[in-house]
mmCIF file of C-alpha atoms and ligand atoms in Angstrom:
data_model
loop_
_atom_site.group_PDB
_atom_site.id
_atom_site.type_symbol
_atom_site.label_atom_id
_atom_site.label_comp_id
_atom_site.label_asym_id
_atom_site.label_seq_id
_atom_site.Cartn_x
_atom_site.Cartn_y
_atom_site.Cartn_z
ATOM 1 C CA UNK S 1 117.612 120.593 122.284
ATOM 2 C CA UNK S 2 114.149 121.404 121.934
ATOM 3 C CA UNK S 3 112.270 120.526 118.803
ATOM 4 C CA UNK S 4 109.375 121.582 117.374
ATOM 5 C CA UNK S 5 107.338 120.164 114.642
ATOM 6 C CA UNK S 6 105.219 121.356 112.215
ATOM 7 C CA UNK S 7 102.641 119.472 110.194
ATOM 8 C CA UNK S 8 102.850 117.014 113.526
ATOM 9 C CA UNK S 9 99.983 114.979 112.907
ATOM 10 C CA UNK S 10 100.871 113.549 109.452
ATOM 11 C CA UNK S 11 102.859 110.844 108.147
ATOM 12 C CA UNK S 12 106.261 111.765 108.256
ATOM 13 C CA UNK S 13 105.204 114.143 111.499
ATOM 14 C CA UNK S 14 104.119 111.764 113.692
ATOM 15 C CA UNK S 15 107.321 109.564 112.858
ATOM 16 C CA UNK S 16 109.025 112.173 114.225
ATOM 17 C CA UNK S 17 107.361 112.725 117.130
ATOM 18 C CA UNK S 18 108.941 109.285 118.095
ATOM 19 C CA UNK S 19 111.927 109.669 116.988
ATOM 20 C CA UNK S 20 112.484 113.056 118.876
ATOM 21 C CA UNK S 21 111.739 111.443 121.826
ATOM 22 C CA UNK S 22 113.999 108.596 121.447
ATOM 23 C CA UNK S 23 116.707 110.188 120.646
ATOM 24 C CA UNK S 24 119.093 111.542 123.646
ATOM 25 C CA UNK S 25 119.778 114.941 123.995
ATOM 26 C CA UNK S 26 116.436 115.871 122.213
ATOM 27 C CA UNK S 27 113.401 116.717 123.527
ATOM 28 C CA UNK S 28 109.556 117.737 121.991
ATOM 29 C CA UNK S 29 108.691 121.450 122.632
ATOM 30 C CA UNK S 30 105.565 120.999 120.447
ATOM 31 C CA UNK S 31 103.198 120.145 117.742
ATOM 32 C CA UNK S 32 101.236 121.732 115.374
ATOM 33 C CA UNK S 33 99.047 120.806 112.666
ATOM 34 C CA UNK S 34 96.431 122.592 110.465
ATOM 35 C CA UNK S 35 93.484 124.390 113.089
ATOM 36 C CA UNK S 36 90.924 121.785 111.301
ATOM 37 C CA UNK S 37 93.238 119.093 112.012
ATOM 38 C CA UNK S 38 90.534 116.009 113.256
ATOM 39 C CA UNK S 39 93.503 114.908 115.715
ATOM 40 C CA UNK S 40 93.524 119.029 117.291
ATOM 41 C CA UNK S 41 93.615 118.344 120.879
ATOM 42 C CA UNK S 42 95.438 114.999 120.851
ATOM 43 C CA UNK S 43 98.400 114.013 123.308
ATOM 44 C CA UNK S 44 101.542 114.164 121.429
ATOM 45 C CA UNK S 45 102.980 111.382 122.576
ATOM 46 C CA UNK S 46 99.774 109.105 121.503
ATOM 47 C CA UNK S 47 99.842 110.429 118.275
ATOM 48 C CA UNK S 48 103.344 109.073 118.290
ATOM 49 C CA UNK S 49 102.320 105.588 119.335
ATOM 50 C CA UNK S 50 103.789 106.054 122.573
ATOM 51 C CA UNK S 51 103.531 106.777 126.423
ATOM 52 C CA UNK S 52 101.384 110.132 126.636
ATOM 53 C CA UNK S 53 103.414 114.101 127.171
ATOM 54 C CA UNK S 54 100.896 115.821 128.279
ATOM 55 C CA UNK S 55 101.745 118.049 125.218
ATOM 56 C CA UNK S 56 98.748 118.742 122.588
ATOM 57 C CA UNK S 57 98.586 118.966 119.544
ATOM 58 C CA UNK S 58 97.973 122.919 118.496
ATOM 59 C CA UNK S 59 97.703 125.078 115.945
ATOM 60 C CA UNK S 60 99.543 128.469 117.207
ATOM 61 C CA UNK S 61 102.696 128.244 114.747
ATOM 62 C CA UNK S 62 104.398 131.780 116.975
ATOM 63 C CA UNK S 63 103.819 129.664 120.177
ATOM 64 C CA UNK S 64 105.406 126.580 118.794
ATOM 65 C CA UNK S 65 108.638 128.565 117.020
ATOM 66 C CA UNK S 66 108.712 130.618 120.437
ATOM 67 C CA UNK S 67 109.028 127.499 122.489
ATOM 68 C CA UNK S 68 111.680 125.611 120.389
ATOM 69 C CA UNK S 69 115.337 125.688 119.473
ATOM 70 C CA UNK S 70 114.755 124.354 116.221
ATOM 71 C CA UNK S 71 111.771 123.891 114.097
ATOM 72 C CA UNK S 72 110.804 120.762 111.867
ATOM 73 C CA UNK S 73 108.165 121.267 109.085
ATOM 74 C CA UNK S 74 107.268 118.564 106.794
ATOM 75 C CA UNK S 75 104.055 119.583 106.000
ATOM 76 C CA UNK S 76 102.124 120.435 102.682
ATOM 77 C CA UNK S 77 101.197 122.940 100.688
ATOM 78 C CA UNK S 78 104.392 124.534 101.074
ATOM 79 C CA UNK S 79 102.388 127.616 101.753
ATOM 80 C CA UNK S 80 103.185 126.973 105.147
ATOM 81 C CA UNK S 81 106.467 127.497 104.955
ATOM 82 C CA UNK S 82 106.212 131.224 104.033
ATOM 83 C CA UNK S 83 104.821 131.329 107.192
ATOM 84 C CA UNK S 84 107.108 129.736 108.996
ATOM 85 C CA UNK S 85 110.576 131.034 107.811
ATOM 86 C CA UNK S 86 109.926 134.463 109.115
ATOM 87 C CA UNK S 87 108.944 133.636 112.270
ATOM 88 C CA UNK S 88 112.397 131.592 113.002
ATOM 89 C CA UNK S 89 114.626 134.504 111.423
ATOM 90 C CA UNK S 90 112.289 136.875 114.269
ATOM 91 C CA UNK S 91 112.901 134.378 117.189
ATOM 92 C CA UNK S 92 116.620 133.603 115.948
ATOM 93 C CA UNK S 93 115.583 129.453 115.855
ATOM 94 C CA UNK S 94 116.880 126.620 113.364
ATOM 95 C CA UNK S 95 115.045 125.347 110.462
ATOM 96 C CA UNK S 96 115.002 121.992 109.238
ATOM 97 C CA UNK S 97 112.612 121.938 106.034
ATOM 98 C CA UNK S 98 111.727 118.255 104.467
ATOM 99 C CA UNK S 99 108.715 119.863 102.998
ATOM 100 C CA UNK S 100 108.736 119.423 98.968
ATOM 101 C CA UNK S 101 107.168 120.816 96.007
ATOM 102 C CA UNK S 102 109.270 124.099 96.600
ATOM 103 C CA UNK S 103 108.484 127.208 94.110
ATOM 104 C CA UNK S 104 110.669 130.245 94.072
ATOM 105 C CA UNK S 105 108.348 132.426 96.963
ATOM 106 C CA UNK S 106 109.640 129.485 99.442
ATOM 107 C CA UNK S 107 113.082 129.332 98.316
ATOM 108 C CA UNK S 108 113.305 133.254 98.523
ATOM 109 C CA UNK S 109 111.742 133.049 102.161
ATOM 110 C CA UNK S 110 113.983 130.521 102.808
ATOM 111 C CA UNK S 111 116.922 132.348 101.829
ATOM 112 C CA UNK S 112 115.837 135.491 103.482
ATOM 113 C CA UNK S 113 115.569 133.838 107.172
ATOM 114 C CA UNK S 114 119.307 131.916 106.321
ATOM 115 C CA UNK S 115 120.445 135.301 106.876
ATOM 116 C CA UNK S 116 119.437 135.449 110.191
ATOM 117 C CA UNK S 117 119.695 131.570 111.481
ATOM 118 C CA UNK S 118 120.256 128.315 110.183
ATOM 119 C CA UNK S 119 118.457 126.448 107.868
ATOM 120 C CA UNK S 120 118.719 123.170 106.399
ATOM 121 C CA UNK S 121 116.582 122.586 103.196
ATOM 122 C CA UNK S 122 116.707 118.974 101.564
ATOM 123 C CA UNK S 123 113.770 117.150 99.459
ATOM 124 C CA UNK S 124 115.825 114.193 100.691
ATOM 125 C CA UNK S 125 116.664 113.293 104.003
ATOM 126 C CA UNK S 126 118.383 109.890 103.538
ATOM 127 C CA UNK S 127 121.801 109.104 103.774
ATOM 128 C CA UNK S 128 121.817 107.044 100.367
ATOM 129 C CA UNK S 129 120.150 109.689 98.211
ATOM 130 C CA UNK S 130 122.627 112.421 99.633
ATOM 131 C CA UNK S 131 124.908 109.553 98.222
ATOM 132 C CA UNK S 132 123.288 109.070 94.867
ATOM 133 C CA UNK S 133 123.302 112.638 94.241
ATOM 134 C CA UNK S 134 127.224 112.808 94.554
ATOM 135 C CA UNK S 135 127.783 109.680 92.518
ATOM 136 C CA UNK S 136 125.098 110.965 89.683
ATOM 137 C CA UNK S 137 126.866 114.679 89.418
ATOM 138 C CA UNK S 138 130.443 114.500 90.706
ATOM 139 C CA UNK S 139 130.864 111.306 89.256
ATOM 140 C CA UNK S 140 128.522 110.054 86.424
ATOM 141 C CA UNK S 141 127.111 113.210 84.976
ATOM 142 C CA UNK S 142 130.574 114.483 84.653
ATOM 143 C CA UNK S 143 132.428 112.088 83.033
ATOM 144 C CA UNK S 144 129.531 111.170 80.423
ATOM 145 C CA UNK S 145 129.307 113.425 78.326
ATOM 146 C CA UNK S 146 125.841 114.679 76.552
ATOM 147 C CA UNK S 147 125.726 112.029 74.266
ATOM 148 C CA UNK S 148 124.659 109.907 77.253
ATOM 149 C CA UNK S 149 120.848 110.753 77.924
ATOM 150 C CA UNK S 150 120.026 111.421 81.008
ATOM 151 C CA UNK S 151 116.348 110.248 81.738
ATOM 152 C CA UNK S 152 115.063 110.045 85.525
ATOM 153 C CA UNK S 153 112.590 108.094 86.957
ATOM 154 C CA UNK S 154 110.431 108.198 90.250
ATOM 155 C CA UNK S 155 107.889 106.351 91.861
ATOM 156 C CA UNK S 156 105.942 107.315 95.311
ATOM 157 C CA UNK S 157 103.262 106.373 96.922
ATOM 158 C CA UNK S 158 99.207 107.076 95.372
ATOM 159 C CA UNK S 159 99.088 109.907 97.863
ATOM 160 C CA UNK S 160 101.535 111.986 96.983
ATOM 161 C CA UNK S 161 100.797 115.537 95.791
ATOM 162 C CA UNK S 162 103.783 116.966 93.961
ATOM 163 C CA UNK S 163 105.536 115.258 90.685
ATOM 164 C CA UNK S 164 108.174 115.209 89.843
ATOM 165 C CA UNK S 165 109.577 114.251 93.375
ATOM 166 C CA UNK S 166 111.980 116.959 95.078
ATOM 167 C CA UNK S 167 114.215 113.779 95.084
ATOM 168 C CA UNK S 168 113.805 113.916 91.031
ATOM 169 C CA UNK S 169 114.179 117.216 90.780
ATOM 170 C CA UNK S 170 117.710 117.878 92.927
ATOM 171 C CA UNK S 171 119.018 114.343 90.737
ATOM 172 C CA UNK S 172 118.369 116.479 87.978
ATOM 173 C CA UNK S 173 119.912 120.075 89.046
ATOM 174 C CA UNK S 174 123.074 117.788 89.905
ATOM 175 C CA UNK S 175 123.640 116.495 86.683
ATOM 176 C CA UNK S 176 122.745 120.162 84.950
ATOM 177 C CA UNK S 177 125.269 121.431 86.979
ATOM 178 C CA UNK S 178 127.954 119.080 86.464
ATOM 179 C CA UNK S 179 127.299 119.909 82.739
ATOM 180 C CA UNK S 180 127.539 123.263 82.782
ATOM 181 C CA UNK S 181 123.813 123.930 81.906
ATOM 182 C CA UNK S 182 120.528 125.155 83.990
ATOM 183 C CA UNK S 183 117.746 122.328 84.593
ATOM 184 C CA UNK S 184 115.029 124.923 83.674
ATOM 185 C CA UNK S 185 116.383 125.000 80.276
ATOM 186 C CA UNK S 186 117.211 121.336 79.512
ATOM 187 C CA UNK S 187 114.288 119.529 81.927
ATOM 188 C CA UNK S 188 111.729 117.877 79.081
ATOM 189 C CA UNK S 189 108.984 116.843 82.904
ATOM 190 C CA UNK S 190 106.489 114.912 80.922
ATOM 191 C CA UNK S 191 105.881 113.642 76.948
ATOM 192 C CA UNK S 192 102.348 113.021 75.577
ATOM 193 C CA UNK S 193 101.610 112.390 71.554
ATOM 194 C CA UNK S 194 104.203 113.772 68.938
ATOM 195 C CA UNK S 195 106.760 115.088 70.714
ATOM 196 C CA UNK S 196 109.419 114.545 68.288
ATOM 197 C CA UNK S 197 112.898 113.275 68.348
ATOM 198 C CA UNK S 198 114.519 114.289 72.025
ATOM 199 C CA UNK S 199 116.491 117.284 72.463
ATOM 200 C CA UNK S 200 120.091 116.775 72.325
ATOM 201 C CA UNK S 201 121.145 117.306 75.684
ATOM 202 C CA UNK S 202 117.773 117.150 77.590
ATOM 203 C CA UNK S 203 116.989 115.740 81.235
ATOM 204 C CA UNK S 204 114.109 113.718 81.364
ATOM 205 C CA UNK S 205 111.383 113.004 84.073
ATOM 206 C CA UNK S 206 109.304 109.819 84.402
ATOM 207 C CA UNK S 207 106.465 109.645 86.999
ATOM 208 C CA UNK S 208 105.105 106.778 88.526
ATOM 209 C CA UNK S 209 102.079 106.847 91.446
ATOM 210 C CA UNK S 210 100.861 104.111 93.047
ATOM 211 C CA UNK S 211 100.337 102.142 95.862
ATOM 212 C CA UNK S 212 102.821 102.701 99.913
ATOM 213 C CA UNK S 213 105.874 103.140 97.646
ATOM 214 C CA UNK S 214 108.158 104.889 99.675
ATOM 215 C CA UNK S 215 110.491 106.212 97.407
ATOM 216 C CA UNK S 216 112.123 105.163 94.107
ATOM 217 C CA UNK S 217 114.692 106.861 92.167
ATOM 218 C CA UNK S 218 116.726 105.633 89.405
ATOM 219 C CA UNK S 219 118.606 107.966 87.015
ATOM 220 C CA UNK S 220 119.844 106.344 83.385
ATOM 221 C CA UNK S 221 122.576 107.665 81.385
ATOM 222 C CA UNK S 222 121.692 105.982 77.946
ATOM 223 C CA UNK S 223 124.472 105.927 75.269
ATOM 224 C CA UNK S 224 125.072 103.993 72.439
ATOM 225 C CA UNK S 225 125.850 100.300 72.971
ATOM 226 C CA UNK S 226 125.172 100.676 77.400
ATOM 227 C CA UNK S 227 123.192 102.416 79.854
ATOM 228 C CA UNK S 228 124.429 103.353 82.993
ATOM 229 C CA UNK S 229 121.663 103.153 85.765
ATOM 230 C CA UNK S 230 122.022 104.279 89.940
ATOM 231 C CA UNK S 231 119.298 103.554 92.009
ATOM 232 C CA UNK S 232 117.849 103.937 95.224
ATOM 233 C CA UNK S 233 114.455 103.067 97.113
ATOM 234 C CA UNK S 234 113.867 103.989 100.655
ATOM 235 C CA UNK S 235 111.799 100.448 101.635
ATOM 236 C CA UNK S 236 111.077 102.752 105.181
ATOM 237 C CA UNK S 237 110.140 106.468 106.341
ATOM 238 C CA UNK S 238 112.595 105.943 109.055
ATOM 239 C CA UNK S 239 115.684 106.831 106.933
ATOM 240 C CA UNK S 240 114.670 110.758 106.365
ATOM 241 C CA UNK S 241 113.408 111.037 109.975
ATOM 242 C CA UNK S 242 116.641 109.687 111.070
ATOM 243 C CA UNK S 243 118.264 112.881 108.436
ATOM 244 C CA UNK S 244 115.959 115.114 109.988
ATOM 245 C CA UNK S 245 116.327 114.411 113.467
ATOM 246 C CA UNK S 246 120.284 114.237 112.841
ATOM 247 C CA UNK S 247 119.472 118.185 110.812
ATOM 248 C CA UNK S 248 117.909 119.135 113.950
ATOM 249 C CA UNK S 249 120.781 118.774 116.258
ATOM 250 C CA UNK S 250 123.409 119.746 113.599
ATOM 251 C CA UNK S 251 121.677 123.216 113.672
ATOM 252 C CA UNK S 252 122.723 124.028 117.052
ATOM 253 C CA UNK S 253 125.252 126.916 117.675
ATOM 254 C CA UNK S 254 125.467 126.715 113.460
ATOM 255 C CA UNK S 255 125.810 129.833 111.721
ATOM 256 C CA UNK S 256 122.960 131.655 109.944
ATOM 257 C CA UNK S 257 123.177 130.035 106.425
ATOM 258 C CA UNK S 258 120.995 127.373 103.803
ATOM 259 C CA UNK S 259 122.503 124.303 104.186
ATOM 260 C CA UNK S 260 121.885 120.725 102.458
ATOM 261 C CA UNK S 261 122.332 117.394 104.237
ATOM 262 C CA UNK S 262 125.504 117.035 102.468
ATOM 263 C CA UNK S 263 126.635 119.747 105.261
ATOM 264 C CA UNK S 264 125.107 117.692 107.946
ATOM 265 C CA UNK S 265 126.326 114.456 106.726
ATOM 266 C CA UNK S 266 129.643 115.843 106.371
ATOM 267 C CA UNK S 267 129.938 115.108 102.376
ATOM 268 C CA UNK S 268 131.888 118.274 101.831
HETATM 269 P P1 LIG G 301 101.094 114.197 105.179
HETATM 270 O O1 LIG G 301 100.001 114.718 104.317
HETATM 271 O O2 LIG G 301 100.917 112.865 105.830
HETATM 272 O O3 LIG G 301 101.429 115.244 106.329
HETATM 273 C C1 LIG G 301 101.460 116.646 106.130
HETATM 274 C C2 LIG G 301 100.861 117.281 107.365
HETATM 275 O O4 LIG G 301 101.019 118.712 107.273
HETATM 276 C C3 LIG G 301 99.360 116.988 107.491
HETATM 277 O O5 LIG G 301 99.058 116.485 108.789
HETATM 278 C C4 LIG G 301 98.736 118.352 107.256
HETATM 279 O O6 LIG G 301 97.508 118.527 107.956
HETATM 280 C C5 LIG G 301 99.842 119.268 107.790
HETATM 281 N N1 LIG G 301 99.667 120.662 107.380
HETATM 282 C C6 LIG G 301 99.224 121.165 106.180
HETATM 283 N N2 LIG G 301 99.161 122.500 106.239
HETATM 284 C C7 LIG G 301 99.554 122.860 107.484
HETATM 285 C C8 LIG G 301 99.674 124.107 108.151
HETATM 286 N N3 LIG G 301 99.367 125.273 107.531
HETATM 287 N N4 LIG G 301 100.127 124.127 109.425
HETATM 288 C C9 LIG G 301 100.419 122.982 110.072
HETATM 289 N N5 LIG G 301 100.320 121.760 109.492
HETATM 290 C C10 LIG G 301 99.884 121.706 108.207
HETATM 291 O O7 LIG G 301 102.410 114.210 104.269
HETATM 292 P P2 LIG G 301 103.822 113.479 104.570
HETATM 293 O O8 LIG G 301 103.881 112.180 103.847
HETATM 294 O O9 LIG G 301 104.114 113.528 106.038
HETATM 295 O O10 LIG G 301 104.812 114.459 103.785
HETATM 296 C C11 LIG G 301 104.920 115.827 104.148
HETATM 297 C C12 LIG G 301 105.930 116.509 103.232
HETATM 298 O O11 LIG G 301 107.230 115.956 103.451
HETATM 299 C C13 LIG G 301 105.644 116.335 101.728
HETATM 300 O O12 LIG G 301 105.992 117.533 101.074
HETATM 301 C C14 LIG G 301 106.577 115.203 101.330
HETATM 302 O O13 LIG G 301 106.897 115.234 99.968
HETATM 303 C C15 LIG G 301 107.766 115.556 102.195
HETATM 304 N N6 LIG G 301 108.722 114.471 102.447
HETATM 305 C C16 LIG G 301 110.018 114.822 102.492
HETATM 306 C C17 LIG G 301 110.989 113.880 102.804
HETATM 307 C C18 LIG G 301 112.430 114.313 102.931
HETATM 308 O O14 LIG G 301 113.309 113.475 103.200
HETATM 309 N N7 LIG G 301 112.720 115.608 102.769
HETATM 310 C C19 LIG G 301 110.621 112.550 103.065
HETATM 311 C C20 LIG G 301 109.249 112.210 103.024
HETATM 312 C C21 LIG G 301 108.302 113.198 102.732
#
């Protein structure tokens, strides 16, 4: 299975470079990064911490998609995935997308290229979120009723760019859902000065930056006399390269479709 990546050069990119090529049955068909990119022209395989390819790091997204069975792209802003999704659905390739910060032009391109192949879209790549998220809808969210608040919390690393987390964001669209009510209407994403008393109902946010957190999530369901809290933090990288490697290969001979990593974990 040949993988691409895209956004190759940054954290999460050059993790998978690695783990591509440790993993049997996969192999790198290329790299690319942004064209002003100071690592342009670099060995893949050195930006990976390991022996060299003799494959370079480009820029040439139609090369890359052309070469690969499957496409990775954790990469930022997700303006690069409008690019990106079209050219799979033309070349009929997979699409694994860990990118986050999502707005409704990439979830419609998205959905327009699951026609034509398979994608997999998850802010979340780790087996114990993909967990957490069950556990907080399925189980929590829908036995507590409203008079439970729901209030979720995050905490990343200083350099990250969108808030609330993806990660945040699906906790909450799980527990709307199992409540019979839409996120966009219930979601109260940040409180400053008098805000007043809080909305029956509502679905908090709380964002914390700082530091090489991974990833931190911990939703609350506060009643009356207890509080219910789940929690999960990702102490390494490694556990949503090891999703999105695992994506990768699920992808192959799959259906056109969108798919979640509950799909490729096999949680329904
Ligand atoms: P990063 O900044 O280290 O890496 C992003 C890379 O994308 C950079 O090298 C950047 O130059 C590159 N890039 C930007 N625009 C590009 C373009 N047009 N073409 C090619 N490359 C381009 O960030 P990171 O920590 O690796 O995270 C990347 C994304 O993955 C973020 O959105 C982050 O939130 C997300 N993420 C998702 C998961 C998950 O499990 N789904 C886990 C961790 C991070």
């Amino acid at each position: 299975m040949n993988i691409g990546i895209v956004g190759a050069a940054g954290r999460m990119g050059q993790m998978l470079l690695a783990a591509v090529m440790a993993t049997p049955g996969a192999r790198i068909a290329g790299g690319v990064d942004r064209a002003d990119h100071p690592d342009q022209g670099e060995d893949l395989g050195t930006l990976a911490g390991a022996a060299p390819t003799g494959l370079l790091l480009g820029s040439d997204l139609d090369a890359l998609v052309t070469a690969s069975d499957v496409v990775v792209d954790f990469t930022h802003p997700p303006a690069t995935l409008l690019l990106v999704a079209p050219l799979v659905a033309r070349h009929g390739k997979g699409y694994v997308v860990g990118t986050t910060g999502l707005g409704i032009p990439q979830h419609e391109a998205l959905a327009t290229a699951a026609q034509m192949v398979p994608v997999v879209q998850a802010a979340n790549m780790s087996i114990g979120v993909n967990l957490l998220l069950g556990l907080v809808g399925r189980q929590a969210a829908a036995t507590l009723g409203p008079e439970y608040d729901i209030e979720i919390v995050e905490m990343h690393h200083r350099h990250k760019v969108d808030a609330p987390s993806g990660t945040a964001l699906a906790l909450g669209e799980v527990a709307a859902a199992a409540r019979g009510v839409s996120l966009d209407a219930m979601a109260v994403r940040s409180r400053d000065g008098e805000v007043g008393a809080r909305p029956h109902g509502a679905i908090g946010f709380a964002t914390l930056r700082g530091g090489d957190v991974v990833g931190d999530h911990t939703v609350i369901f506060a009643g009356d006399g207890e509080r219910l809290e789940l929690t999960h933090k990702a102490s390494s990288r490694a556990v949503f390269v090891r999703g999105a490697v695992r994506a990768a290969l699920w992808t192959k001979g799959r259906a056109p479709g969108l798919y979640g990593m509950r799909h490729v974990l096999g949680f329904v």
